[in-house]
Amino acid sequence: IVLSEGVTFAGLDSEDDKNPDDVASTMRRVADRAEELGRAVTVDGAAMVTLLPELLTGKGQLWNFGRGMAQSATDPAAQWNSVVRQLDAIPQTMRRPEILGGFLNFLNQTNSALANSLLDNAIENESLAPSYPWFQAQVGIDGKGVQRLMRSLVTGKPPAGSYVNLVVGHATKEVLGEELKAFLLALSEKDGGLDAPIQILYMRILSEGPDKSRNPEIVDAGRILMNKLQFDDASGQEDYRLQILTRYCLEGTDATAAVREICTRLGESVARYRTHAFHHEGFLGALFTKQPLAALQGFCAGVEAAGVSTASGLADLARLRMNPIDRISIEELIIWCDENPTIRYPAVAGGVTIFGPSPAPGEPGWSSSALKLLEKAPDKLEVLMKFIERFRPWAWTGARSTIVASNAKLL
């Protein structure tokens, strides 16, 4: 039960499992049984000595077993120290301290002073320090917890990636905005330390809930962190989290400069093939929704800084499933184009969605934006030629020639 991963979902194979399809009930019964075994083993010293090497290297219901240990321990501090000594004797790559996490979790409910003392010592302990952020997450984070996390950053013992553990269980929900901001910014200064604070901030924003007013310190932290993004990871794995941060942190005129700077770096990275626009589709959509003109200005400045034409950069955006350029009103687009009409009108013609409602069944139609752009352009022929280039789809099903012939009716 305790040293089995599969039992969590398979159940205990007993009369207790009345409904095997009720996964939540099955998991709860398994957890209860693991706690029960933790209580039983703790009062049997010989059994504990025999089992401890496996309990500190195995997988399964170890966290719940640890909670049971804390419930039966007559001297919790001595019990903790005994387990830590056994952990010290295990090769570092094999250590799995889950039972200590469960132990701390229960102990914090009954003797928070001792739990805090054990966490204080864990920061410097060679076996526990690399996993310290995970241990702190087991009890939540208060003011003392933030101070310890800052101390752990100074020691340099936990790797930057280990702080991602602070996203579990809404661990940062009660941390004051100014304290969380200071910690996240300090964490972001570590090598490879930007991913973890963004994930932590993302989870904090989710825990705030949609009805809670924005915390100005959290907003400021988000802007500073996003201003550090380099977009040199072609996978774009942070896309969804960055959408949430954008909606929370980049609203209002005071965020315009930040959006422009972020989009400049993103545009340059796309133009230099360090990443791809479609890996940041949701993020781009959120940026162009919150700050449409600033996002456009920044993205185009970035592609131009990379030696790529504005037209090529906007064409990349137009190939996304949800074209970010369509988030900008045609009135704003016209104003932007008029600042440099020779270059920008044709560039936008290659990026804005040109197809609109069908005037008749089977007939193509122009979008209102395309028609307005054509009306305002000083060189209408060049804009129209850009439209014609897009009659040939870059992705299609069926006969491409049929699609081109249908689109040509727009002329």
XYZ file of C-alpha atoms in Angstrom, residues 38-354:
317
model
C 2.574 5.242 9.489
C 1.173 5.366 13.007
C 1.682 1.608 13.475
C 5.263 1.486 12.195
C 6.323 4.506 14.274
C 5.498 2.760 17.548
C 7.390 -0.351 16.398
C 11.029 0.724 16.512
C 12.364 -2.460 14.933
C 9.963 -2.203 12.004
C 10.925 1.438 11.454
C 14.646 0.605 11.352
C 14.002 -2.165 8.832
C 11.698 -0.162 6.560
C 13.324 3.266 6.638
C 15.814 2.693 3.761
C 12.914 1.767 1.469
C 10.709 4.552 2.772
C 13.398 7.117 1.885
C 14.026 5.817 -1.642
C 10.687 4.416 -2.778
C 7.547 5.802 -4.376
C 3.925 5.599 -3.358
C 1.849 6.803 -0.419
C 4.923 8.059 1.455
C 3.635 11.566 2.186
C 0.550 10.194 3.922
C 2.691 7.628 5.728
C 4.770 10.529 7.048
C 1.650 12.220 8.402
C 0.892 9.030 10.312
C 4.439 8.998 11.703
C 3.953 12.495 13.148
C 0.687 11.433 14.773
C 2.360 8.608 16.725
C 5.755 10.167 17.452
C 6.210 10.669 21.199
C 9.280 12.833 20.554
C 8.744 14.415 17.105
C 12.108 16.201 17.048
C 14.004 13.004 17.827
C 11.962 11.101 15.251
C 12.710 13.743 12.618
C 16.440 13.733 13.387
C 16.546 9.945 13.215
C 15.003 9.948 9.751
C 17.339 12.720 8.585
C 20.378 10.712 9.744
C 19.166 7.768 7.687
C 18.647 10.092 4.727
C 22.258 11.277 5.057
C 23.430 7.693 4.543
C 21.590 7.324 1.224
C 23.245 8.404 -2.063
C 21.948 11.836 -3.057
C 20.464 10.693 -6.370
C 18.321 8.089 -4.571
C 16.918 10.280 -1.780
C 13.148 10.802 -1.691
C 12.138 12.744 1.436
C 8.348 12.499 0.977
C 7.781 10.997 4.439
C 9.473 14.047 5.967
C 7.143 16.330 4.005
C 4.059 14.566 5.348
C 5.596 14.568 8.822
C 6.071 18.349 8.658
C 2.587 18.913 7.289
C 0.899 17.240 10.263
C 3.377 18.569 12.817
C 2.678 22.136 11.691
C -0.976 21.650 12.654
C -0.172 20.476 16.177
C 3.173 22.111 17.023
C 3.933 24.934 14.612
C 6.822 26.195 16.734
C 8.671 22.885 16.360
C 7.818 22.714 12.652
C 9.326 26.179 12.164
C 12.423 25.177 14.119
C 12.929 22.092 11.934
C 12.534 24.218 8.804
C 15.080 26.731 10.111
C 17.608 23.916 10.480
C 16.721 22.401 7.106
C 18.058 25.461 5.261
C 21.644 24.560 6.216
C 21.350 20.771 6.374
C 23.301 19.194 3.496
C 20.673 16.514 2.877
C 17.586 18.709 3.203
C 18.749 22.082 1.862
C 18.563 21.186 -1.870
C 14.860 20.348 -1.369
C 14.116 23.141 1.092
C 11.512 24.961 -1.088
C 9.499 21.733 -1.260
C 9.615 21.356 2.531
C 8.381 24.928 2.990
C 5.499 24.290 0.610
C 4.279 21.445 2.829
C 3.274 23.916 5.545
C 2.364 26.952 3.448
C 4.259 30.235 3.515
C 3.858 32.962 6.105
C 6.193 35.849 6.953
C 8.725 33.506 8.586
C 8.527 31.241 5.574
C 9.383 34.106 3.218
C 12.383 35.022 5.382
C 13.598 31.420 5.226
C 13.143 31.316 1.462
C 15.253 34.461 1.145
C 17.928 32.835 3.333
C 17.862 29.733 1.163
C 18.517 31.911 -1.901
C 21.581 33.336 -0.168
C 22.956 29.875 0.627
C 22.633 28.879 -3.021
C 22.016 25.246 -2.034
C 18.591 24.735 -3.681
C 18.785 24.904 -7.504
C 16.606 27.567 -9.099
C 14.240 24.950 -10.504
C 13.479 23.544 -7.053
C 11.498 26.687 -6.165
C 8.809 25.612 -8.643
C 7.583 23.441 -5.763
C 6.091 26.613 -4.278
C 3.215 26.436 -6.778
C 1.635 23.437 -5.034
C -1.438 23.803 -2.884
C -1.668 27.590 -3.287
C 1.362 27.804 -0.980
C 1.889 31.533 -1.615
C -1.765 32.565 -1.298
C -1.342 34.289 2.077
C 2.043 35.924 1.418
C 1.951 39.734 1.425
C 2.346 41.236 -2.039
C 5.470 43.215 -1.177
C 7.148 40.147 0.381
C 6.306 37.918 -2.566
C 7.544 40.556 -5.015
C 10.900 40.868 -3.215
C 11.362 37.100 -3.139
C 10.406 36.532 -6.792
C 12.704 39.274 -8.031
C 15.575 37.886 -5.963
C 14.884 34.395 -7.336
C 14.838 35.712 -10.901
C 18.456 36.838 -10.476
C 19.678 33.249 -10.079
C 21.000 31.395 -13.123
C 18.023 29.831 -14.848
C 15.840 31.469 -12.249
C 13.142 33.130 -14.374
C 10.895 30.153 -15.068
C 10.213 29.382 -11.399
C 9.100 32.906 -10.345
C 6.811 33.155 -13.371
C 5.175 29.839 -12.464
C 4.842 30.892 -8.822
C 3.332 34.243 -9.770
C 0.948 32.560 -12.208
C -0.335 30.275 -9.444
C -0.666 33.204 -7.034
C -2.771 35.103 -9.570
C -5.008 32.063 -10.053
C -5.424 31.723 -6.287
C -6.432 35.398 -6.040
C -9.630 34.563 -7.912
C -11.364 36.582 -10.639
C -13.323 38.777 -8.224
C -10.417 39.997 -6.131
C -8.978 43.436 -6.894
C -5.489 43.518 -8.382
C -2.636 43.699 -5.897
C -0.327 46.521 -7.088
C 2.790 44.734 -5.794
C 1.859 41.569 -7.686
C 1.167 43.639 -10.803
C 4.558 45.324 -10.527
C 6.331 42.005 -9.965
C 4.695 40.578 -13.078
C 5.780 43.505 -15.225
C 9.380 43.315 -14.019
C 9.560 39.553 -14.564
C 8.066 39.711 -18.051
C 10.493 42.487 -18.929
C 13.279 39.968 -18.295
C 11.992 37.431 -20.825
C 14.425 36.729 -23.659
C 12.321 34.291 -25.730
C 15.296 32.124 -26.584
C 13.456 28.852 -25.960
C 11.921 27.607 -29.202
C 9.313 25.524 -27.351
C 7.428 28.473 -25.846
C 6.210 26.270 -22.965
C 5.261 29.256 -20.815
C 2.643 30.544 -23.267
C -0.490 29.869 -21.193
C 1.029 31.223 -17.983
C 2.132 34.395 -19.754
C -1.407 34.930 -21.032
C -2.656 34.996 -17.435
C 0.139 37.327 -16.320
C -0.601 39.671 -19.226
C -4.288 39.931 -18.381
C -3.497 40.635 -14.732
C -0.384 42.815 -14.956
C -0.368 44.649 -18.296
C -3.629 46.559 -18.269
C -3.782 50.346 -18.387
C -1.760 53.134 -19.937
C 1.009 52.776 -17.362
C 1.784 49.341 -18.842
C 2.202 50.597 -22.414
C 5.983 50.945 -22.254
C 6.361 47.479 -20.731
C 4.257 45.873 -23.479
C 6.222 47.678 -26.168
C 9.526 46.450 -24.713
C 8.296 42.855 -24.307
C 6.990 42.742 -27.865
C 10.225 44.212 -29.210
C 12.214 41.325 -27.733
C 9.646 38.776 -28.866
C 9.609 40.178 -32.402
C 13.392 40.108 -32.591
C 13.550 36.509 -31.332
C 10.959 35.420 -33.897
C 12.852 37.195 -36.670
C 16.146 35.584 -35.606
C 14.509 32.121 -35.398
C 15.231 31.768 -31.690
C 11.565 30.955 -31.238
C 8.414 30.793 -33.348
C 5.375 33.031 -33.286
C 2.978 30.070 -33.129
C 4.619 28.930 -29.877
C 3.477 32.227 -28.305
C 0.088 32.521 -29.974
C -1.935 32.926 -26.792
C 0.581 35.347 -25.286
C 0.607 37.466 -28.438
C -3.183 37.448 -28.492
C -3.312 38.675 -24.898
C -0.712 41.407 -25.546
C -2.509 42.651 -28.660
C -5.816 42.584 -26.781
C -4.610 44.558 -23.760
C -2.304 47.010 -25.571
C -2.922 46.643 -29.322
C -0.960 49.596 -30.671
C 1.969 49.207 -28.266
C 2.186 45.500 -29.103
C 2.226 46.257 -32.828
C 4.857 48.972 -32.448
C 7.081 46.781 -30.304
C 6.817 43.642 -32.437
C 7.633 45.527 -35.647
C 10.536 47.336 -33.973
C 11.905 43.941 -32.949
C 11.765 42.357 -36.389
C 13.317 45.464 -37.917
C 16.138 45.357 -35.340
C 16.862 41.825 -36.576
C 17.155 43.099 -40.137
C 13.806 41.653 -41.230
C 11.131 43.707 -42.969
C 7.970 44.771 -41.193
C 5.994 43.030 -43.921
C 7.663 39.699 -43.195
C 7.055 40.061 -39.445
C 3.351 40.829 -39.852
C 2.996 37.967 -42.332
C 4.234 35.620 -39.578
C 1.476 36.864 -37.277
C -1.153 36.476 -39.985
C -0.424 32.739 -40.200
C -1.478 32.147 -36.596
C -4.863 30.559 -35.947
C -6.050 33.756 -34.245
C -4.447 36.680 -36.060
C -3.251 39.186 -33.401
C -3.417 42.034 -35.909
C -7.193 41.653 -35.951
C -7.223 42.752 -32.291
C -6.287 46.273 -33.465
C -9.061 48.528 -34.682
C -8.763 49.571 -38.304
C -8.751 53.210 -37.172
C -5.605 52.611 -35.084
C -4.021 50.667 -37.928
C -4.639 53.536 -40.336
C -3.069 56.038 -37.920
C -0.027 53.778 -37.552
C 0.258 53.278 -41.315
C 0.062 57.015 -41.970
C 3.274 57.525 -39.966
C 5.207 55.696 -42.716
C 2.713 54.983 -45.491
C 5.141 53.713 -48.141
C 6.217 50.774 -45.964
C 3.376 50.235 -43.545
C 0.307 50.115 -45.792
C 1.685 47.217 -47.869
C 3.015 45.537 -44.705
C -0.377 45.643 -42.990
C -2.026 44.482 -46.221
C 0.097 41.352 -45.923
C -0.927 40.813 -42.307
C -4.514 41.899 -41.724
C -7.305 39.397 -42.387
C -8.619 40.171 -45.859
